[in-house]
């Protein structure tokens, strides 16, 4: 088991998957538990997670995401959706428009790290047709898809991509 910082260092977007190696249910369960351990506004967890294993649905999601074919290749796709109503009940419009989206985003980020700790890889997909993804993932009305997370065993070892320098990003006061 890697320590936390090693896990962070080993996370790279994976866009080629071992198509004959399914994601074990126990590992998927641990990833979902980790996602749901993320902080959320008011501890409301204003998000849902849809697990898509079905090959036809993954193919449809790939088409809804501008033909990003690796979505169909990865054995699992998680659809993270914001549940605006749940947050709006306590926080009004700020909850609906911001906190629910943040809740879903943080949960997906936790999941992405858990995937690495479980020996697999993922790619976060944000470029997709929301209406199409809602239809394919059979989301209840009121849910807004925020991120797709493709998960599987990597068939590539990408190099780390460069990052902006800290002093371009960080302001110290
Ligand atoms: C909000 C968001 C949206 C993204 N959308 C896509 C996408 O639609 N397709 C894709 O291939 N990668 C997507 N990515 C992955 C980024 O391209 C990737 O994280 C970035 O290039 C850094 O590379 P790394 O993940 O290997 O560190 C997205 C990442 C984020 C956080």
mmCIF file of C-alpha atoms and ligand atoms in Angstrom:
data_model
loop_
_atom_site.group_PDB
_atom_site.id
_atom_site.type_symbol
_atom_site.label_atom_id
_atom_site.label_comp_id
_atom_site.label_asym_id
_atom_site.label_seq_id
_atom_site.Cartn_x
_atom_site.Cartn_y
_atom_site.Cartn_z
ATOM 1 C CA UNK A 1 0.000 0.000 0.000
ATOM 2 C CA UNK A 2 1.410 3.396 -1.001
ATOM 3 C CA UNK A 3 1.528 6.303 1.374
ATOM 4 C CA UNK A 4 -0.613 9.324 0.607
ATOM 5 C CA UNK A 5 2.034 11.386 -1.214
ATOM 6 C CA UNK A 6 3.111 8.436 -3.356
ATOM 7 C CA UNK A 7 -0.511 7.887 -4.293
ATOM 8 C CA UNK A 8 -0.804 11.519 -5.385
ATOM 9 C CA UNK A 9 2.415 11.227 -7.424
ATOM 10 C CA UNK A 10 1.249 8.065 -9.157
ATOM 11 C CA UNK A 11 -2.072 9.500 -10.288
ATOM 12 C CA UNK A 12 -2.037 10.285 -13.985
ATOM 13 C CA UNK A 13 -4.951 10.334 -16.366
ATOM 14 C CA UNK A 14 -5.211 6.910 -17.981
ATOM 15 C CA UNK A 15 -6.766 6.710 -21.419
ATOM 16 C CA UNK A 16 -5.795 3.151 -22.347
ATOM 17 C CA UNK A 17 -7.197 0.273 -20.321
ATOM 18 C CA UNK A 18 -6.775 -3.487 -20.016
ATOM 19 C CA UNK A 19 -10.139 -4.361 -21.495
ATOM 20 C CA UNK A 20 -9.965 -7.981 -20.271
ATOM 21 C CA UNK A 21 -9.390 -7.079 -16.597
ATOM 22 C CA UNK A 22 -12.616 -6.206 -14.800
ATOM 23 C CA UNK A 23 -12.708 -3.990 -11.719
ATOM 24 C CA UNK A 24 -13.251 -6.224 -8.688
ATOM 25 C CA UNK A 25 -16.440 -5.491 -6.740
ATOM 26 C CA UNK A 26 -14.534 -5.203 -3.416
ATOM 27 C CA UNK A 27 -12.197 -2.600 -4.884
ATOM 28 C CA UNK A 28 -15.117 -0.697 -6.385
ATOM 29 C CA UNK A 29 -16.845 -0.772 -3.003
ATOM 30 C CA UNK A 30 -13.738 0.671 -1.317
ATOM 31 C CA UNK A 31 -13.550 3.415 -3.963
ATOM 32 C CA UNK A 32 -17.211 4.318 -3.445
ATOM 33 C CA UNK A 33 -16.768 4.332 0.351
ATOM 34 C CA UNK A 34 -13.800 6.648 -0.040
ATOM 35 C CA UNK A 35 -15.808 8.988 -2.294
ATOM 36 C CA UNK A 36 -18.548 9.136 0.309
ATOM 37 C CA UNK A 37 -16.047 9.935 3.077
ATOM 38 C CA UNK A 38 -15.276 13.289 1.425
ATOM 39 C CA UNK A 39 -16.317 16.489 3.186
ATOM 40 C CA UNK A 40 -19.575 18.076 2.054
ATOM 41 C CA UNK A 41 -21.442 21.279 2.848
ATOM 42 C CA UNK A 42 -23.485 20.765 6.008
ATOM 43 C CA UNK A 43 -22.524 17.070 5.791
ATOM 44 C CA UNK A 44 -25.424 16.722 3.334
ATOM 45 C CA UNK A 45 -23.530 14.734 0.662
ATOM 46 C CA UNK A 46 -25.581 16.433 -2.033
ATOM 47 C CA UNK A 47 -24.506 14.096 -4.834
ATOM 48 C CA UNK A 48 -25.241 10.721 -6.336
ATOM 49 C CA UNK A 49 -22.934 8.214 -7.958
ATOM 50 C CA UNK A 50 -24.098 5.983 -10.794
ATOM 51 C CA UNK A 51 -21.975 2.908 -11.493
ATOM 52 C CA UNK A 52 -22.005 2.004 -15.182
ATOM 53 C CA UNK A 53 -20.557 -1.393 -16.055
ATOM 54 C CA UNK A 54 -22.832 -2.183 -18.998
ATOM 55 C CA UNK A 55 -20.787 -2.088 -22.230
ATOM 56 C CA UNK A 56 -23.604 -0.620 -24.337
ATOM 57 C CA UNK A 57 -24.155 2.201 -21.857
ATOM 58 C CA UNK A 58 -20.418 2.928 -21.687
ATOM 59 C CA UNK A 59 -20.396 3.109 -25.469
ATOM 60 C CA UNK A 60 -23.322 5.546 -25.337
ATOM 61 C CA UNK A 61 -21.525 7.642 -22.698
ATOM 62 C CA UNK A 62 -18.476 7.720 -24.942
ATOM 63 C CA UNK A 63 -20.626 9.130 -27.752
ATOM 64 C CA UNK A 64 -22.185 11.674 -25.382
ATOM 65 C CA UNK A 65 -18.648 12.789 -24.551
ATOM 66 C CA UNK A 66 -17.606 13.678 -28.081
ATOM 67 C CA UNK A 67 -16.461 10.144 -28.969
ATOM 68 C CA UNK A 68 -13.838 9.884 -26.238
ATOM 69 C CA UNK A 69 -13.411 6.194 -26.927
ATOM 70 C CA UNK A 70 -11.525 5.291 -23.743
ATOM 71 C CA UNK A 71 -14.830 5.719 -21.885
ATOM 72 C CA UNK A 72 -16.109 2.634 -23.670
ATOM 73 C CA UNK A 73 -12.818 0.776 -23.120
ATOM 74 C CA UNK A 74 -12.652 1.289 -19.342
ATOM 75 C CA UNK A 75 -14.643 -1.465 -17.598
ATOM 76 C CA UNK A 76 -16.342 0.944 -15.186
ATOM 77 C CA UNK A 77 -17.599 4.485 -15.553
ATOM 78 C CA UNK A 78 -18.791 6.386 -12.479
ATOM 79 C CA UNK A 79 -21.171 9.258 -13.104
ATOM 80 C CA UNK A 80 -21.021 11.852 -10.322
ATOM 81 C CA UNK A 81 -24.113 14.050 -10.173
ATOM 82 C CA UNK A 82 -24.947 17.081 -8.072
ATOM 83 C CA UNK A 83 -28.192 16.837 -6.117
ATOM 84 C CA UNK A 84 -29.053 20.529 -6.036
ATOM 85 C CA UNK A 85 -32.388 20.180 -4.228
ATOM 86 C CA UNK A 86 -30.729 18.478 -1.280
ATOM 87 C CA UNK A 87 -28.357 21.351 -0.673
ATOM 88 C CA UNK A 88 -30.935 24.025 -1.564
ATOM 89 C CA UNK A 89 -33.140 22.771 1.278
ATOM 90 C CA UNK A 90 -30.587 24.100 3.759
ATOM 91 C CA UNK A 91 -28.581 26.660 1.810
ATOM 92 C CA UNK A 92 -30.935 28.022 -0.871
ATOM 93 C CA UNK A 93 -29.549 28.970 -4.281
ATOM 94 C CA UNK A 94 -25.934 28.938 -3.094
ATOM 95 C CA UNK A 95 -26.435 25.343 -2.052
ATOM 96 C CA UNK A 96 -28.123 24.398 -5.327
ATOM 97 C CA UNK A 97 -25.680 26.123 -7.681
ATOM 98 C CA UNK A 98 -22.402 25.863 -5.782
ATOM 99 C CA UNK A 99 -22.282 23.516 -2.795
ATOM 100 C CA UNK A 100 -23.911 20.551 -4.523
ATOM 101 C CA UNK A 101 -21.456 20.889 -7.413
ATOM 102 C CA UNK A 102 -18.550 21.173 -4.988
ATOM 103 C CA UNK A 103 -19.788 18.173 -2.978
ATOM 104 C CA UNK A 104 -19.932 16.037 -6.128
ATOM 105 C CA UNK A 105 -16.547 17.296 -7.319
ATOM 106 C CA UNK A 106 -14.772 16.575 -4.040
ATOM 107 C CA UNK A 107 -16.313 13.102 -3.867
ATOM 108 C CA UNK A 108 -15.030 12.402 -7.396
ATOM 109 C CA UNK A 109 -11.557 13.665 -6.470
ATOM 110 C CA UNK A 110 -11.461 11.340 -3.455
ATOM 111 C CA UNK A 111 -12.581 8.469 -5.678
ATOM 112 C CA UNK A 112 -9.843 9.244 -8.181
ATOM 113 C CA UNK A 113 -7.166 8.888 -5.500
ATOM 114 C CA UNK A 114 -8.730 5.725 -4.105
ATOM 115 C CA UNK A 115 -8.522 4.245 -7.608
ATOM 116 C CA UNK A 116 -4.733 4.730 -7.562
ATOM 117 C CA UNK A 117 -4.420 3.270 -4.063
ATOM 118 C CA UNK A 118 -6.352 0.241 -5.369
ATOM 119 C CA UNK A 119 -3.753 -0.264 -8.129
ATOM 120 C CA UNK A 120 -5.826 1.068 -11.007
ATOM 121 C CA UNK A 121 -6.118 4.224 -13.085
ATOM 122 C CA UNK A 122 -8.804 6.648 -14.140
ATOM 123 C CA UNK A 123 -9.573 9.687 -16.190
ATOM 124 C CA UNK A 124 -11.865 12.476 -15.148
ATOM 125 C CA UNK A 125 -14.122 13.443 -18.050
ATOM 126 C CA UNK A 126 -15.870 16.785 -17.932
ATOM 127 C CA UNK A 127 -16.496 17.384 -21.614
ATOM 128 C CA UNK A 128 -19.907 15.840 -22.308
ATOM 129 C CA UNK A 129 -23.489 16.643 -23.255
ATOM 130 C CA UNK A 130 -25.272 16.923 -19.903
ATOM 131 C CA UNK A 131 -28.727 16.057 -21.248
ATOM 132 C CA UNK A 132 -27.403 12.990 -23.032
ATOM 133 C CA UNK A 133 -25.450 11.755 -20.003
ATOM 134 C CA UNK A 134 -28.532 12.308 -17.792
ATOM 135 C CA UNK A 135 -30.603 10.202 -20.175
ATOM 136 C CA UNK A 136 -28.052 7.397 -20.574
ATOM 137 C CA UNK A 137 -27.288 7.216 -16.840
ATOM 138 C CA UNK A 138 -31.034 7.357 -16.065
ATOM 139 C CA UNK A 139 -30.548 10.219 -13.616
ATOM 140 C CA UNK A 140 -33.537 11.382 -11.591
ATOM 141 C CA UNK A 141 -34.775 14.826 -12.539
ATOM 142 C CA UNK A 142 -32.959 17.477 -10.553
ATOM 143 C CA UNK A 143 -29.636 15.670 -10.756
ATOM 144 C CA UNK A 144 -26.911 17.338 -12.791
ATOM 145 C CA UNK A 145 -24.029 15.212 -14.069
ATOM 146 C CA UNK A 146 -20.752 16.834 -13.020
ATOM 147 C CA UNK A 147 -18.034 14.341 -13.865
ATOM 148 C CA UNK A 148 -17.504 10.946 -15.428
ATOM 149 C CA UNK A 149 -14.724 8.857 -13.924
ATOM 150 C CA UNK A 150 -13.494 5.997 -16.119
ATOM 151 C CA UNK A 151 -11.827 3.305 -14.063
ATOM 152 C CA UNK A 152 -9.786 0.245 -14.935
ATOM 153 C CA UNK A 153 -6.390 -1.381 -15.000
ATOM 154 C CA UNK A 154 -3.993 0.768 -17.041
ATOM 155 C CA UNK A 155 -2.555 -0.335 -20.374
ATOM 156 C CA UNK A 156 -0.204 2.655 -20.443
ATOM 157 C CA UNK A 157 2.152 4.441 -18.046
ATOM 158 C CA UNK A 158 1.906 8.113 -18.965
ATOM 159 C CA UNK A 159 4.552 10.612 -17.916
ATOM 160 C CA UNK A 160 3.619 13.246 -15.394
ATOM 161 C CA UNK A 161 2.235 16.357 -17.091
ATOM 162 C CA UNK A 162 3.830 19.704 -16.197
ATOM 163 C CA UNK A 163 2.283 21.988 -13.625
ATOM 164 C CA UNK A 164 2.363 25.774 -13.265
ATOM 165 C CA UNK A 165 4.934 27.052 -10.832
ATOM 166 C CA UNK A 166 3.705 27.531 -7.282
ATOM 167 C CA UNK A 167 4.570 31.242 -7.335
ATOM 168 C CA UNK A 168 2.192 31.729 -10.291
ATOM 169 C CA UNK A 169 -0.628 30.246 -8.245
ATOM 170 C CA UNK A 170 0.070 30.914 -4.591
ATOM 171 C CA UNK A 171 -0.213 34.340 -2.982
ATOM 172 C CA UNK A 172 1.201 34.731 0.495
ATOM 173 C CA UNK A 173 -0.081 37.612 2.588
HETATM 174 C C1 LIG B 1 -12.830 19.297 -14.672
HETATM 175 C C2 LIG B 1 -11.995 18.360 -15.508
HETATM 176 C C3 LIG B 1 -12.440 18.007 -16.765
HETATM 177 C C4 LIG B 1 -11.697 17.111 -17.554
HETATM 178 N N1 LIG B 1 -12.217 16.695 -18.745
HETATM 179 C C5 LIG B 1 -11.517 15.791 -19.490
HETATM 180 C C6 LIG B 1 -12.088 15.264 -20.668
HETATM 181 O O1 LIG B 1 -13.222 15.547 -21.059
HETATM 182 N N2 LIG B 1 -11.341 14.377 -21.381
HETATM 183 C C7 LIG B 1 -10.079 13.991 -20.990
HETATM 184 O O2 LIG B 1 -9.470 13.181 -21.677
HETATM 185 N N3 LIG B 1 -9.538 14.457 -19.843
HETATM 186 C C8 LIG B 1 -10.225 15.337 -19.075
HETATM 187 N N4 LIG B 1 -9.713 15.780 -17.885
HETATM 188 C C9 LIG B 1 -8.383 15.293 -17.430
HETATM 189 C C10 LIG B 1 -7.309 16.365 -17.619
HETATM 190 O O3 LIG B 1 -7.037 16.533 -18.984
HETATM 191 C C11 LIG B 1 -6.046 15.946 -16.843
HETATM 192 O O4 LIG B 1 -6.350 15.783 -15.477
HETATM 193 C C12 LIG B 1 -4.933 16.978 -16.993
HETATM 194 O O5 LIG B 1 -4.500 17.040 -18.330
HETATM 195 C C13 LIG B 1 -3.725 16.676 -16.111
HETATM 196 O O6 LIG B 1 -3.195 15.396 -16.410
HETATM 197 P P1 LIG B 1 -3.101 14.283 -15.265
HETATM 198 O O7 LIG B 1 -4.505 13.971 -14.815
HETATM 199 O O8 LIG B 1 -2.449 13.107 -15.917
HETATM 200 O O9 LIG B 1 -2.294 14.844 -14.139
HETATM 201 C C14 LIG B 1 -10.441 16.633 -17.087
HETATM 202 C C15 LIG B 1 -10.010 16.987 -15.802
HETATM 203 C C16 LIG B 1 -10.789 17.816 -15.016
HETATM 204 C C17 LIG B 1 -10.318 18.130 -13.613
#
